[in-house]
Amino acid sequence: MKQVGLIFLLWFSFTSAVQAQLGPVELLPEWGQAGWSNPAVMHPSGAHLLLGGFSGLQWEADHSGPAYLDFISADGSVSPMSLLEQMDAVESIGFRTEVPIIALGFRDERRFEFRLRSRLVAEQQFDYDRDLFDLAWRGNGHPDNIGRPIAFSDMGMNAQAYFDHGLSVGAMAKEDRLWLGWGIHLLNGVGAFQTGAFDAVWTTDSVDYSWDLSGGASFTAAGLDLDSIMEGGTIEVPGNGGIPTTLGAGVAFDFGFLWRVTPRLEMEGAVEGRGGIRWLESLSHKEVDPSAFILQGLDVVKEWGELDSLPQDSIAGAFEDWMAGMQDSLSGAFSVQSTPGLAAAFDTRVRETWRLGFRIRPSDAFEISATAYRQFRFGRVQEGGVLGLTYRLRGNVLLHGQAQYHDERWLWGGGLALRGGPLRVTVSARHVPGLLLPLASGNWQAQVGMALELGYAQKKPKRKKNDLGTGKGMWH
């Protein structure tokens, strides 16, 4: 059997990139991930243990372009012009899944904490050009496209899957005032796909509407058979149903601090995931050489009467005919060739996050927080800010709500943590409306976890010994 999660991730990359975001998982100590996002932040329990499965499982997706309902009405009518008007020159769609294997931590009051964790991470990001949709809608024979070189140099796709085995420590540097933390990740790569260059330029001749392609593209992969992918075959992944072969290795580091300015005010900052993977075995590297081919032009807008809205059936049928003709013209027009003597190794980065913020506690139960962050992912930089309000009841119940400004829009998230006895259950989402109304949103994220915890969460006051030392009232 193949690794189903990795196959789905990489296959969806070709048919459809996660942006910078923070949520309860990264910000609040009740979630075990917070101690890795900032190793100076300590878990509220003396010890915690998470086993695989749903113990801290995370899935997230983000699309920077318009949402489904922004260009498709409730009755199914599609408005391609609305889609194009709301798109930037380059948009992206991405996915990330984190599957915990095991995580544990032990701490001594708030003086020292030691953590170990192993997880499987699979992520991808696909960048696409607005001109691609414009060309598909209006056709290369449209007057606005005739003779105009259309470049797709911003297009690209990156994907990787890897095991992350980490060690993290946090320690008090100044009595009840300053905590410092450090973490290291040993990364074992399972598979990767990387677009090295995509310099294709398409031009329509003004005389015979022929379509000329020039330029080139290069792709590198480890653990995947590019020949099979590009020929429409099955995506082959290593492992044969067992533990995948390690094709890459790397290291990443975390650093953080927590400064208690006053008993009610804390400041914190952290760097998470600074590092990457060196892929030791590249199974294939392919390049598309500059070539030319002929494709009969098609003025889609003119043929459909320059309508702004069309039934889905009409669009589907027209696109099927257009794509079939394009595939026939492209078939055999240029070959995908290996580059002799290519060095086998290449590098990819893992997600890196910088953050700085503060927490104010007006009372023991309420906490107000603000965090600014910057995130680096697959060569792109995203920034944002989070405002949060948290309510805690005796260490057993936590309610959290947050407003996050991201990609020029507001996201409204929340989280719930419940502890009963030694078990704590956590659920959260960085954008709750994205889960309730998925067709009206471009952001989806969910987390669910269960942890075994011991000590400290609901600490009872110490009993004092009766000075008399006798009778029923020796303790009070």
Short mmCIF file of C-alpha atoms in Angstrom, two decimals:
data_model
loop_
_atom_site.label_atom_id
_atom_site.label_comp_id
_atom_site.label_asym_id
_atom_site.label_seq_id
_atom_site.Cartn_x
_atom_site.Cartn_y
_atom_site.Cartn_z
CA MET A 1 0.00 0.00 0.00
CA LYS A 2 1.04 3.60 -0.55
CA GLN A 3 1.18 6.35 2.04
CA VAL A 4 -2.33 7.73 1.52
CA GLY A 5 -1.78 11.08 3.22
CA LEU A 6 1.31 11.92 1.18
CA ILE A 7 -0.32 10.82 -2.08
CA PHE A 8 -3.36 13.02 -1.42
CA LEU A 9 -1.22 16.00 -0.49
CA LEU A 10 1.03 15.88 -3.54
CA TRP A 11 -1.68 14.90 -5.99
CA PHE A 12 -3.93 17.75 -4.88
CA SER A 13 -1.00 20.09 -5.40
CA PHE A 14 -1.08 19.42 -9.12
CA THR A 15 -4.87 19.83 -9.44
CA SER A 16 -5.58 22.83 -7.33
CA ALA A 17 0.07 27.69 0.14
CA VAL A 18 -0.35 27.89 3.69
CA GLN A 19 -0.11 31.50 4.84
CA ALA A 20 1.28 32.98 8.03
CA GLN A 21 -1.12 32.43 10.91
CA LEU A 22 -1.13 31.84 14.65
CA GLY A 23 -3.79 30.34 16.88
CA PRO A 24 -4.37 28.81 20.32
CA VAL A 25 -2.08 25.91 19.37
CA GLU A 26 0.91 28.25 19.10
CA LEU A 27 -0.07 30.85 21.70
CA LEU A 28 -1.55 29.12 24.77
CA PRO A 29 0.39 26.79 27.10
CA GLU A 30 -2.57 24.40 27.49
CA TRP A 31 -1.81 23.22 23.96
CA GLY A 32 1.46 21.27 23.93
CA GLN A 33 2.57 22.96 20.68
CA ALA A 34 2.97 26.32 22.47
CA GLY A 35 6.11 25.08 24.21
CA TRP A 36 7.65 24.46 20.79
CA SER A 37 6.48 27.71 19.24
CA ASN A 38 8.17 29.43 22.20
CA PRO A 39 10.28 27.04 24.29
CA ALA A 40 10.29 29.54 27.19
CA VAL A 41 6.52 29.00 27.66
CA MET A 42 5.85 26.19 30.13
CA HIS A 43 2.93 23.80 30.20
CA PRO A 44 0.54 24.28 33.16
CA SER A 45 0.89 20.63 34.23
CA GLY A 46 3.87 19.00 35.86
CA ALA A 47 3.93 16.30 33.18
CA HIS A 48 2.04 15.75 29.93
CA LEU A 49 1.94 12.91 27.41
CA LEU A 50 0.42 12.81 23.92
CA LEU A 51 0.27 9.65 21.83
CA GLY A 52 -0.39 9.40 18.08
CA GLY A 53 -3.69 9.57 16.24
CA PHE A 54 -5.82 12.54 17.21
CA SER A 55 -3.56 13.72 20.03
CA GLY A 56 -2.72 17.10 18.59
CA LEU A 57 -3.67 16.42 14.95
CA GLN A 58 -3.74 19.60 12.85
CA TRP A 59 -4.97 20.28 9.33
CA GLU A 60 -4.96 23.65 7.63
CA ALA A 61 -5.50 25.14 4.18
CA ASP A 62 -5.45 28.66 2.82
CA HIS A 63 -6.29 30.29 -0.49
CA SER A 64 -5.21 33.87 -1.07
CA GLY A 65 -7.65 34.39 -3.96
CA PRO A 66 -11.44 34.88 -3.99
CA ALA A 67 -13.69 32.39 -2.23
CA TYR A 68 -16.12 30.09 -4.04
CA LEU A 69 -19.18 32.29 -3.41
CA ASP A 70 -17.34 35.38 -4.64
CA PHE A 71 -17.81 34.29 -8.26
CA ILE A 72 -20.38 31.46 -8.16
CA SER A 73 -23.96 32.21 -7.10
CA ALA A 74 -26.24 29.99 -5.02
CA ASP A 75 -28.00 28.72 -8.18
CA GLY A 76 -24.70 27.63 -9.74
CA SER A 77 -24.14 30.52 -12.18
CA VAL A 78 -20.47 31.28 -12.70
CA SER A 79 -19.12 34.79 -13.27
CA PRO A 80 -15.56 34.42 -14.59
CA MET A 81 -15.10 38.20 -14.82
CA SER A 82 -15.85 38.51 -11.08
CA LEU A 83 -13.16 35.90 -10.46
CA LEU A 84 -10.58 37.76 -12.55
CA GLU A 85 -11.43 41.16 -11.05
CA GLN A 86 -10.84 39.91 -7.51
CA MET A 87 -7.55 38.12 -8.24
CA ASP A 88 -4.09 39.60 -7.75
CA ALA A 89 -1.37 39.03 -10.32
CA VAL A 90 -0.17 35.98 -8.36
CA GLU A 91 -2.26 33.89 -5.98
CA SER A 92 -1.48 30.79 -3.95
CA ILE A 93 -3.16 27.82 -2.37
CA GLY A 94 -1.52 25.67 0.25
CA PHE A 95 -2.04 22.82 2.69
CA ARG A 96 -0.32 21.56 5.81
CA THR A 97 -0.96 18.51 7.98
CA GLU A 98 0.75 17.64 11.26
CA VAL A 99 0.29 14.12 12.62
CA PRO A 100 1.74 13.59 16.13
CA ILE A 101 3.54 10.35 16.88
CA ILE A 102 4.44 11.03 20.51
CA ALA A 103 5.07 14.09 22.66
CA LEU A 104 5.93 14.36 26.34
CA GLY A 105 7.15 16.93 28.80
CA PHE A 106 8.20 17.22 32.45
CA ARG A 107 8.69 20.36 34.51
CA ASP A 108 9.77 21.36 37.98
CA GLU A 109 7.31 24.06 39.08
CA ARG A 110 8.16 27.03 36.80
CA ARG A 111 11.92 26.61 37.06
CA PHE A 112 12.66 24.05 34.34
CA GLU A 113 10.86 22.07 31.63
CA PHE A 114 12.11 19.29 29.35
CA ARG A 115 10.21 18.17 26.22
CA LEU A 116 10.48 15.49 23.53
CA ARG A 117 8.35 15.22 20.40
CA SER A 118 8.04 13.31 17.12
CA ARG A 119 5.59 14.16 14.36
CA LEU A 120 4.98 13.75 10.62
CA VAL A 121 4.59 16.99 8.64
CA ALA A 122 3.26 17.19 5.07
CA GLU A 123 2.90 20.56 3.35
CA GLN A 124 2.66 22.11 -0.09
CA GLN A 125 2.23 25.47 -1.77
CA PHE A 126 1.09 26.12 -5.34
CA ASP A 127 1.52 29.62 -6.81
CA TYR A 128 -0.48 30.41 -9.93
CA ASP A 129 -0.73 33.37 -12.28
CA ARG A 130 -3.88 35.40 -12.92
CA ASP A 131 -3.09 35.37 -16.65
CA LEU A 132 -3.60 31.61 -16.68
CA PHE A 133 -7.28 32.05 -15.78
CA ASP A 134 -7.62 35.04 -18.07
CA LEU A 135 -6.28 32.96 -20.95
CA ALA A 136 -8.57 30.04 -20.13
CA TRP A 137 -11.63 32.32 -19.99
CA ARG A 138 -11.11 34.62 -22.96
CA GLY A 139 -8.93 32.37 -25.10
CA ASN A 140 -5.65 33.16 -26.83
CA GLY A 141 -7.64 34.47 -29.82
CA HIS A 142 -9.21 37.32 -27.88
CA PRO A 143 -8.11 40.76 -29.19
CA ASP A 144 -6.52 41.63 -25.83
CA ASN A 145 -4.34 38.51 -26.01
CA ILE A 146 -3.30 38.51 -29.68
CA GLY A 147 0.36 39.41 -30.03
CA ARG A 148 0.79 39.93 -26.28
CA PRO A 149 3.50 37.78 -24.66
CA ILE A 150 1.96 36.12 -21.64
CA ALA A 151 4.55 34.97 -19.09
CA PHE A 152 3.90 32.51 -16.28
CA SER A 153 7.20 33.04 -14.49
CA ASP A 154 5.48 33.40 -11.10
CA MET A 155 4.00 29.93 -11.25
CA GLY A 156 5.53 27.17 -9.18
CA MET A 157 4.83 24.35 -6.81
CA ASN A 158 6.71 23.16 -3.73
CA ALA A 159 5.82 20.19 -1.55
CA GLN A 160 7.56 18.14 1.09
CA ALA A 161 6.88 15.52 3.75
CA TYR A 162 9.22 14.83 6.64
CA PHE A 163 9.54 13.46 10.15
CA ASP A 164 10.38 15.99 12.87
CA HIS A 165 12.04 14.64 16.04
CA GLY A 166 12.66 17.40 18.56
CA LEU A 167 14.18 18.18 21.95
CA SER A 168 13.27 21.38 23.80
CA VAL A 169 14.16 22.89 27.18
CA GLY A 170 12.99 25.97 29.05
CA ALA A 171 14.59 27.34 32.19
CA MET A 172 14.21 30.21 34.61
CA ALA A 173 17.06 32.67 34.10
CA LYS A 174 15.99 35.16 36.79
CA GLU A 175 13.85 34.32 39.80
CA ASP A 176 10.17 34.65 38.79
CA ARG A 177 11.05 37.30 36.19
CA LEU A 178 12.76 35.83 33.11
CA TRP A 179 12.57 32.46 31.34
CA LEU A 180 14.65 31.38 28.34
CA GLY A 181 14.10 28.43 26.01
CA TRP A 182 15.91 26.53 23.27
CA GLY A 183 14.91 23.67 20.98
CA ILE A 184 16.42 21.54 18.23
CA HIS A 185 14.66 19.53 15.50
CA LEU A 186 16.20 16.56 13.72
CA LEU A 187 14.47 16.35 10.34
CA ASN A 188 14.18 13.19 8.23
CA GLY A 189 12.85 13.86 4.73
CA VAL A 190 10.38 11.43 3.14
CA GLY A 191 9.59 13.13 -0.19
CA ALA A 192 9.84 16.50 -1.91
CA PHE A 193 8.95 18.27 -5.14
CA GLN A 194 10.46 21.62 -6.09
CA THR A 195 10.00 23.96 -9.07
CA GLY A 196 13.39 25.34 -9.94
CA ALA A 197 12.29 27.68 -12.75
CA PHE A 198 9.17 28.30 -14.81
CA ASP A 199 10.00 30.71 -17.64
CA ALA A 200 7.35 29.75 -20.20
CA VAL A 201 6.09 32.57 -22.45
CA TRP A 202 3.02 32.16 -24.67
CA THR A 203 2.34 34.40 -27.69
CA THR A 204 -0.56 34.31 -30.19
CA ASP A 205 0.22 35.21 -33.81
CA SER A 206 -1.97 38.04 -35.13
CA VAL A 207 -2.30 36.44 -38.60
CA ASP A 208 -3.19 32.79 -38.12
CA TYR A 209 -3.92 32.71 -34.37
CA SER A 210 -1.21 30.09 -33.88
CA TRP A 211 0.11 29.82 -30.34
CA ASP A 212 3.86 29.87 -29.76
CA LEU A 213 5.56 28.62 -26.60
CA SER A 214 9.10 29.57 -25.65
CA GLY A 215 11.18 29.36 -22.51
CA GLY A 216 11.67 26.46 -20.17
CA ALA A 217 10.95 24.94 -16.79
CA SER A 218 12.86 22.72 -14.39
CA PHE A 219 11.65 20.41 -11.66
CA THR A 220 13.45 18.44 -8.98
CA ALA A 221 12.01 15.63 -6.87
CA ALA A 222 13.11 13.22 -4.16
CA GLY A 223 11.00 10.15 -3.47
CA LEU A 224 8.73 10.76 -6.48
CA ASP A 225 8.92 9.53 -10.07
CA LEU A 226 8.61 12.66 -12.23
CA ASP A 227 8.29 10.64 -15.44
CA SER A 228 5.18 8.95 -14.04
CA ILE A 229 3.68 12.23 -12.82
CA MET A 230 4.21 14.13 -16.06
CA GLU A 231 2.83 11.28 -18.14
CA GLY A 232 -0.33 11.16 -16.03
CA GLY A 233 0.63 7.98 -14.22
CA THR A 234 0.46 6.94 -10.59
CA ILE A 235 2.40 8.92 -8.01
CA GLU A 236 4.88 6.47 -6.57
CA VAL A 237 6.03 7.07 -3.00
CA PRO A 238 8.62 5.11 -1.03
CA GLY A 239 7.93 2.72 1.78
CA ASN A 240 5.64 0.09 0.21
CA GLY A 241 3.14 0.59 3.00
CA GLY A 242 5.76 0.54 5.75
CA ILE A 243 8.08 3.20 7.12
CA PRO A 244 9.17 5.43 4.20
CA THR A 245 12.83 5.54 3.25
CA THR A 246 14.72 8.56 4.56
CA LEU A 247 15.80 10.59 1.53
CA GLY A 248 16.87 13.78 3.28
CA ALA A 249 18.20 15.05 6.59
CA GLY A 250 18.43 18.40 8.29
CA VAL A 251 18.22 20.38 11.47
CA ALA A 252 16.20 23.37 12.71
CA PHE A 253 16.33 25.46 15.88
CA ASP A 254 13.92 27.29 18.19
CA PHE A 255 14.68 30.17 20.58
CA GLY A 256 12.41 32.07 22.93
CA PHE A 257 12.04 34.24 26.01
CA LEU A 258 9.29 35.13 28.49
CA TRP A 259 9.75 38.24 30.65
CA ARG A 260 7.41 38.94 33.56
CA VAL A 261 7.54 42.74 33.72
CA THR A 262 4.99 42.90 36.56
CA PRO A 263 2.80 40.21 38.19
CA ARG A 264 0.07 41.15 35.66
CA LEU A 265 2.15 41.88 32.54
CA GLU A 266 4.36 39.52 30.52
CA MET A 267 6.28 40.00 27.28
CA GLU A 268 7.45 37.18 25.03
CA GLY A 269 9.29 36.59 21.77
CA ALA A 270 10.40 33.55 19.80
CA VAL A 271 11.93 32.18 16.62
CA GLU A 272 10.58 28.77 15.58
CA GLY A 273 11.85 26.40 12.89
CA ARG A 274 14.99 28.13 11.64
CA GLY A 275 16.55 25.45 9.44
CA GLY A 276 15.92 23.11 6.53
CA ILE A 277 16.43 19.74 4.87
CA ARG A 278 19.22 18.61 2.58
CA TRP A 279 17.73 16.03 0.24
CA LEU A 280 20.45 13.45 -0.12
CA GLU A 281 18.83 11.52 -2.95
CA SER A 282 17.16 13.26 -5.85
CA LEU A 283 15.39 10.58 -7.85
CA SER A 284 14.88 12.84 -10.83
CA HIS A 285 15.51 16.31 -12.21
CA LYS A 286 13.74 17.28 -15.43
CA GLU A 287 13.92 20.27 -17.74
CA VAL A 288 11.57 21.39 -20.49
CA ASP A 289 13.63 22.77 -23.38
CA PRO A 290 12.45 25.79 -25.42
CA SER A 291 10.12 24.60 -28.18
CA ALA A 292 7.28 25.77 -30.41
CA PHE A 293 3.94 24.26 -31.28
CA ILE A 294 0.72 25.22 -33.04
CA LEU A 295 -2.68 25.58 -31.35
CA GLN A 296 -5.74 26.93 -33.12
CA GLY A 297 -6.82 30.17 -31.43
CA LEU A 298 -10.21 30.48 -29.74
CA ASP A 299 -12.04 33.71 -28.84
CA VAL A 300 -14.21 32.38 -26.03
CA VAL A 301 -15.79 35.70 -25.06
CA LYS A 302 -16.89 36.44 -28.63
CA GLU A 303 -18.39 32.98 -29.16
CA TRP A 304 -20.38 33.21 -25.91
CA GLY A 305 -21.68 36.68 -26.62
CA GLU A 306 -19.46 38.41 -24.02
CA LEU A 307 -21.67 37.17 -21.20
CA ASP A 308 -20.58 37.90 -17.63
CA SER A 309 -22.39 34.91 -16.16
CA LEU A 310 -22.88 31.45 -17.62
CA PRO A 311 -24.48 28.19 -16.44
CA GLN A 312 -21.99 25.66 -15.07
CA ASP A 313 -22.90 23.05 -17.73
CA SER A 314 -22.02 25.42 -20.58
CA ILE A 315 -18.68 26.34 -19.04
CA ALA A 316 -17.78 22.74 -18.25
CA GLY A 317 -18.47 21.57 -21.79
CA ALA A 318 -16.56 24.43 -23.41
CA PHE A 319 -13.54 23.94 -21.19
CA GLU A 320 -13.49 20.21 -21.88
CA ASP A 321 -13.37 20.86 -25.64
CA TRP A 322 -10.72 23.57 -25.23
CA MET A 323 -8.50 21.45 -23.00
CA ALA A 324 -8.84 18.44 -25.32
CA GLY A 325 -7.65 20.52 -28.26
CA MET A 326 -4.80 21.96 -26.25
CA GLN A 327 -3.67 18.50 -25.10
CA ASP A 328 -3.66 17.20 -28.68
CA SER A 329 -1.54 20.14 -29.83
CA LEU A 330 0.91 19.79 -26.95
CA SER A 331 1.32 16.04 -27.34
CA GLY A 332 4.83 15.36 -28.58
CA ALA A 333 5.56 19.06 -29.16
CA PHE A 334 8.37 19.08 -26.62
CA SER A 335 10.08 16.46 -24.52
CA VAL A 336 10.97 16.39 -20.86
CA GLN A 337 14.64 15.58 -20.56
CA SER A 338 17.02 14.69 -17.77
CA THR A 339 20.07 16.86 -17.28
CA PRO A 340 23.27 14.76 -17.39
CA GLY A 341 25.67 15.13 -14.51
CA LEU A 342 23.21 16.93 -12.23
CA ALA A 343 24.21 16.93 -8.56
CA ALA A 344 21.82 14.72 -6.63
CA ALA A 345 21.33 16.92 -3.56
CA PHE A 346 19.10 19.98 -3.17
CA ASP A 347 17.76 22.00 -0.22
CA THR A 348 14.35 23.02 1.10
CA ARG A 349 13.41 25.16 4.10
CA VAL A 350 10.88 24.32 6.78
CA ARG A 351 8.34 26.85 8.01
CA GLU A 352 10.03 29.57 10.08
CA THR A 353 8.08 31.92 12.37
CA TRP A 354 9.20 35.05 14.26
CA ARG A 355 6.87 36.55 16.86
CA LEU A 356 6.78 39.22 19.56
CA GLY A 357 3.91 40.01 21.92
CA PHE A 358 2.60 40.66 25.40
CA ARG A 359 -0.02 39.34 27.83
CA ILE A 360 -2.02 41.36 30.38
CA ARG A 361 -3.98 39.69 33.19
CA PRO A 362 -6.59 42.05 34.68
CA SER A 363 -7.57 39.18 37.00
CA ASP A 364 -6.57 35.59 37.65
CA ALA A 365 -9.26 34.37 35.25
CA PHE A 366 -8.94 36.80 32.31
CA GLU A 367 -6.00 37.37 29.97
CA ILE A 368 -5.61 39.84 27.10
CA SER A 369 -2.86 39.18 24.56
CA ALA A 370 -1.44 40.78 21.42
CA THR A 371 1.14 39.24 19.08
CA ALA A 372 2.82 40.42 15.89
CA TYR A 373 4.48 37.82 13.67
CA ARG A 374 6.34 37.19 10.45
CA GLN A 375 6.50 33.81 8.75
CA PHE A 376 8.77 32.45 6.01
CA ARG A 377 7.47 29.56 3.94
CA PHE A 378 8.66 28.22 0.59
CA GLY A 379 10.40 31.48 -0.23
CA ARG A 380 7.43 33.71 0.61
CA VAL A 381 7.02 36.08 3.56
CA GLN A 382 3.71 36.68 5.33
CA GLU A 383 3.01 39.03 8.24
CA GLY A 384 0.11 39.60 10.61
CA GLY A 385 -1.12 40.31 14.11
CA VAL A 386 -3.36 38.58 16.66
CA LEU A 387 -5.52 40.05 19.44
CA GLY A 388 -6.78 37.49 21.95
CA LEU A 389 -9.05 37.23 24.99
CA THR A 390 -8.74 34.18 27.22
CA TYR A 391 -10.82 33.00 30.19
CA ARG A 392 -9.53 30.31 32.56
CA LEU A 393 -11.55 28.60 35.28
CA ARG A 394 -9.42 26.92 38.00
CA GLY A 395 -7.03 25.51 35.41
CA ASN A 396 -9.64 23.02 34.18
CA VAL A 397 -11.59 25.09 31.64
CA LEU A 398 -10.21 27.48 29.03
CA LEU A 399 -12.15 29.58 26.53
CA HIS A 400 -10.25 31.62 23.96
CA GLY A 401 -11.32 34.00 21.21
CA GLN A 402 -9.07 35.90 18.83
CA ALA A 403 -9.09 38.34 15.93
CA GLN A 404 -6.26 37.93 13.43
CA TYR A 405 -5.34 40.31 10.62
CA HIS A 406 -3.92 38.28 7.78
CA ASP A 407 -3.57 38.83 4.03
CA GLU A 408 -5.59 42.08 4.21
CA ARG A 409 -8.56 40.41 5.90
CA TRP A 410 -9.72 39.55 9.41
CA LEU A 411 -9.93 35.98 10.68
CA TRP A 412 -11.96 35.11 13.78
CA GLY A 413 -10.68 32.12 15.73
CA GLY A 414 -11.31 30.35 19.00
CA GLY A 415 -10.33 27.45 21.19
CA LEU A 416 -11.66 25.30 24.04
CA ALA A 417 -9.66 23.19 26.51
CA LEU A 418 -11.26 20.95 29.12
CA ARG A 419 -9.48 18.96 31.79
CA GLY A 420 -11.14 16.22 33.79
CA GLY A 421 -8.88 14.20 36.04
CA PRO A 422 -5.67 13.37 34.18
CA LEU A 423 -7.14 13.97 30.69
CA ARG A 424 -7.28 17.24 28.79
CA VAL A 425 -9.20 17.61 25.52
CA THR A 426 -8.48 20.55 23.21
CA VAL A 427 -10.15 21.81 20.04
CA SER A 428 -9.49 25.03 18.13
CA ALA A 429 -9.72 26.82 14.81
CA ARG A 430 -7.89 29.91 13.60
CA HIS A 431 -10.91 30.96 11.55
CA VAL A 432 -14.19 29.55 12.88
CA PRO A 433 -16.32 31.03 10.02
CA GLY A 434 -14.13 29.10 7.60
CA LEU A 435 -15.38 25.85 9.12
CA LEU A 436 -19.01 26.96 9.48
CA LEU A 437 -19.23 28.57 6.01
CA PRO A 438 -16.45 26.94 3.95
CA LEU A 439 -17.68 28.17 0.55
CA ALA A 440 -17.52 31.80 1.69
CA SER A 441 -14.00 31.56 3.07
CA GLY A 442 -10.47 31.10 1.81
CA ASN A 443 -9.06 29.81 5.09
CA TRP A 444 -9.67 26.54 6.91
CA GLN A 445 -7.87 25.16 9.95
CA ALA A 446 -8.78 22.69 12.67
CA GLN A 447 -7.02 21.08 15.62
CA VAL A 448 -8.11 18.34 17.98
CA GLY A 449 -6.04 16.80 20.76
CA MET A 450 -6.09 14.69 23.88
CA ALA A 451 -3.32 14.67 26.49
CA LEU A 452 -2.54 12.83 29.70
CA GLU A 453 -1.50 15.36 32.37
CA LEU A 454 -0.27 15.03 35.95
CA GLY A 455 0.07 17.68 38.65
CA TYR A 456 -0.07 21.47 38.90
CA ALA A 457 -3.17 22.14 36.80
CA GLN A 458 -5.43 22.50 39.85
CA LYS A 459 -3.03 22.95 42.70
CA LYS A 460 -4.63 22.69 46.13
CA PRO A 461 -3.51 24.98 48.98
CA LYS A 462 -1.21 23.42 51.52
CA ARG A 463 -2.75 22.47 54.82
CA LYS A 464 -1.22 23.92 57.95
CA LYS A 465 -0.49 21.86 60.98
CA ASN A 466 -2.39 22.66 64.19
CA ASP A 467 0.10 23.87 66.78
CA LEU A 468 -1.70 21.81 69.43
CA GLY A 469 -0.82 18.67 67.46
CA THR A 470 -3.66 16.66 68.95
CA GLY A 471 -7.26 15.72 68.38
CA LYS A 472 -9.53 16.02 65.39
CA GLY A 473 -8.36 19.52 64.57
CA MET A 474 -4.67 18.80 64.11
CA TRP A 475 -5.05 19.93 60.45
CA HIS A 476 -6.95 23.03 59.41
#
